[in-house]
Short mmCIF file of C-alpha atoms in Angstrom, two decimals:
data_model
loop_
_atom_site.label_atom_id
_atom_site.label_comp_id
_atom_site.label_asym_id
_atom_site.label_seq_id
_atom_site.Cartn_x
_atom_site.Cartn_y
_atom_site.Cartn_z
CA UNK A 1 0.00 0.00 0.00
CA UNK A 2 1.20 3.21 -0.96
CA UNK A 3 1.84 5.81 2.39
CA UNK A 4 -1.55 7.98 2.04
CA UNK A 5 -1.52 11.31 4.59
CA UNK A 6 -5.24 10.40 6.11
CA UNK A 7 -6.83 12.59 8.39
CA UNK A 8 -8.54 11.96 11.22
CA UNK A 9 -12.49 11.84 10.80
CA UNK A 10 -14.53 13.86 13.71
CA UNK A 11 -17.46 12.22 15.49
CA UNK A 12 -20.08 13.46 13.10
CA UNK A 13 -18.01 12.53 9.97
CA UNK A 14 -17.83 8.76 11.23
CA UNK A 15 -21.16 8.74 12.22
CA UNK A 16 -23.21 10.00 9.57
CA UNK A 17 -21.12 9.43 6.60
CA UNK A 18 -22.43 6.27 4.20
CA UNK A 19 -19.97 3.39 5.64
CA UNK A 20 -18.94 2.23 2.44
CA UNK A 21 -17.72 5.56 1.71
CA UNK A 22 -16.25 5.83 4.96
CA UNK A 23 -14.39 2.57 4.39
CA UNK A 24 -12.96 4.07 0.88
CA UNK A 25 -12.10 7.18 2.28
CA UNK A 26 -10.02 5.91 5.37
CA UNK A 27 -8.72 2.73 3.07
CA UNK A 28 -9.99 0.70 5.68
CA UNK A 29 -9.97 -3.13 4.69
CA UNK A 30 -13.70 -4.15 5.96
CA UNK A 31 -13.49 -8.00 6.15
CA UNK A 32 -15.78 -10.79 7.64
CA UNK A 33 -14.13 -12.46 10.69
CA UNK A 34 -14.21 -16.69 11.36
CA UNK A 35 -14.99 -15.78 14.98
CA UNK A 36 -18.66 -16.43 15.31
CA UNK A 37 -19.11 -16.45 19.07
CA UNK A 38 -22.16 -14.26 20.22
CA UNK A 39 -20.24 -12.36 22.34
CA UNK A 40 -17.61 -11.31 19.82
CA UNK A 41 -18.22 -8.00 18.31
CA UNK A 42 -15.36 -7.67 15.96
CA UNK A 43 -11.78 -6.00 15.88
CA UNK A 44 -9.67 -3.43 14.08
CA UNK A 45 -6.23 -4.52 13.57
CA UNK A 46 -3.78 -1.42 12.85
CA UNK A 47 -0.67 -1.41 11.57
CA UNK A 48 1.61 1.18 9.70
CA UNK A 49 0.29 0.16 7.01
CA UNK A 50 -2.91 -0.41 6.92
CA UNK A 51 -6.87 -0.66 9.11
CA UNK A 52 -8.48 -3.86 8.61
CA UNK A 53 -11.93 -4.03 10.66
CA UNK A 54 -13.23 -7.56 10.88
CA UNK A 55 -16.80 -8.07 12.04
CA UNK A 56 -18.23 -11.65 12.63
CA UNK A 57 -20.89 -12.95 9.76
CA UNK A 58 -24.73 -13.57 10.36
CA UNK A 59 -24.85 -10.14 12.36
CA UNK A 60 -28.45 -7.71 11.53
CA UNK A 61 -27.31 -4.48 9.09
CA UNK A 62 -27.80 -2.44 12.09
CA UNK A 63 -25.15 -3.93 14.39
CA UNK A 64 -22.72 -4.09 11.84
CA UNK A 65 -22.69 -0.45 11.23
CA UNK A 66 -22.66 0.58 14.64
CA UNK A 67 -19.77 -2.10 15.31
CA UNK A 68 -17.96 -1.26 11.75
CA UNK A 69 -17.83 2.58 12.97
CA UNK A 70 -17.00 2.23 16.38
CA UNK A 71 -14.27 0.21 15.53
CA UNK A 72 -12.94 1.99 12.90
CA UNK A 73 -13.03 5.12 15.39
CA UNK A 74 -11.04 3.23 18.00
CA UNK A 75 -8.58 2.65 15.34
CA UNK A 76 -8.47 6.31 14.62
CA UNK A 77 -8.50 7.67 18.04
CA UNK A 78 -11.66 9.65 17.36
CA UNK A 79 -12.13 12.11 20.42
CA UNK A 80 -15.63 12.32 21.83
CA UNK A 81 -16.65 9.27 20.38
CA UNK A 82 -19.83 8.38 22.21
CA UNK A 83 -19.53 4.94 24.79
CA UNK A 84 -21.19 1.78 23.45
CA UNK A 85 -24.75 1.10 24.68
CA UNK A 86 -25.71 -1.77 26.82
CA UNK A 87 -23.17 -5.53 27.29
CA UNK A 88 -21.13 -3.94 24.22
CA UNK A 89 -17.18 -3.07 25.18
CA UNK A 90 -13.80 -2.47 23.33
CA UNK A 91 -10.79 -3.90 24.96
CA UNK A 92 -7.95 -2.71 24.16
CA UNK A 93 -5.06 -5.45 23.65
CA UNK A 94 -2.40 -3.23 22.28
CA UNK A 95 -0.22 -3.32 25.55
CA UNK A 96 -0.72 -6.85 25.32
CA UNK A 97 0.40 -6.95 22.05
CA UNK A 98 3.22 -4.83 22.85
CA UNK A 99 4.63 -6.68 25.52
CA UNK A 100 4.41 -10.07 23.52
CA UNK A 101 6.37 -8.73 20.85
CA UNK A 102 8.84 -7.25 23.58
CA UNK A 103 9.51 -10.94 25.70
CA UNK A 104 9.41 -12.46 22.04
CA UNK A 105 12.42 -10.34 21.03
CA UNK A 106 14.12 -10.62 24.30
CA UNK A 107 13.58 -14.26 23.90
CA UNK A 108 15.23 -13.92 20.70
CA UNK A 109 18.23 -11.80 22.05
CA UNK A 110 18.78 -14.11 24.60
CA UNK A 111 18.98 -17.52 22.53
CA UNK A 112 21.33 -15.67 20.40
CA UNK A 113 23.50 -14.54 22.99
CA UNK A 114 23.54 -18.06 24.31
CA UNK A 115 24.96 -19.18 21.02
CA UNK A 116 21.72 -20.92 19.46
CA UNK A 117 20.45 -20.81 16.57
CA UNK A 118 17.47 -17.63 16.56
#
């Protein structure tokens, strides 16, 4: 993908603008996630390269939308975004994901030092 300056979208931008052209705007990948648990609500997985929001199939037009933008504002960092309704929740994991990386590396770093083979 080709480095694209994006801005960041403001509350009412997300929320009112057609997803689709939200999506094209942003050049957000919007796939369809294996994880069908009825608890899952999707994720948005950001790197420097690119926004890929994944919601799970068989979900009604209505929560898709809400969960598409919501996610895609998380992965933005949209100020003032609104907080989910009801059991809905974001977590999160990027400290998690973070760290992982980190002992993986030191892991790494150590072996190496050790004189094995990384």
């Amino acid at each position: 993908m080709t480095a694209t300056l994006i801005r960041k979208p403001s509350v009412d931008h997300l929320m009112d603008t057609p997803l689709q052209q939200l999506v094209e705007e942003l050049h957000i990948t919007l796939d369809e996630s294996s994880i069908t648990d009825p608890g899952f609500t999707g994720y948005a997985y950001v790197t420097r390269d690119e926004v890929v929001v994944a919601l799970p199939p068989n979900r009604s037009e209505l929560e898709h939308d809400c969960m598409a933008r919501y996610l895609i504002g998380t992965a933005f960092r949209v100020d003032g975004m609104p907080p989910l309704p009801g059991p809905w929740q974001i977590t999160d994991m990027t400290a998690d994901v973070n760290r992982a990386h980190q002992e993986q590396a030191a892991a790494v770093v150590r072996q190496t030092r050790e004189g094995g083979v990384a």
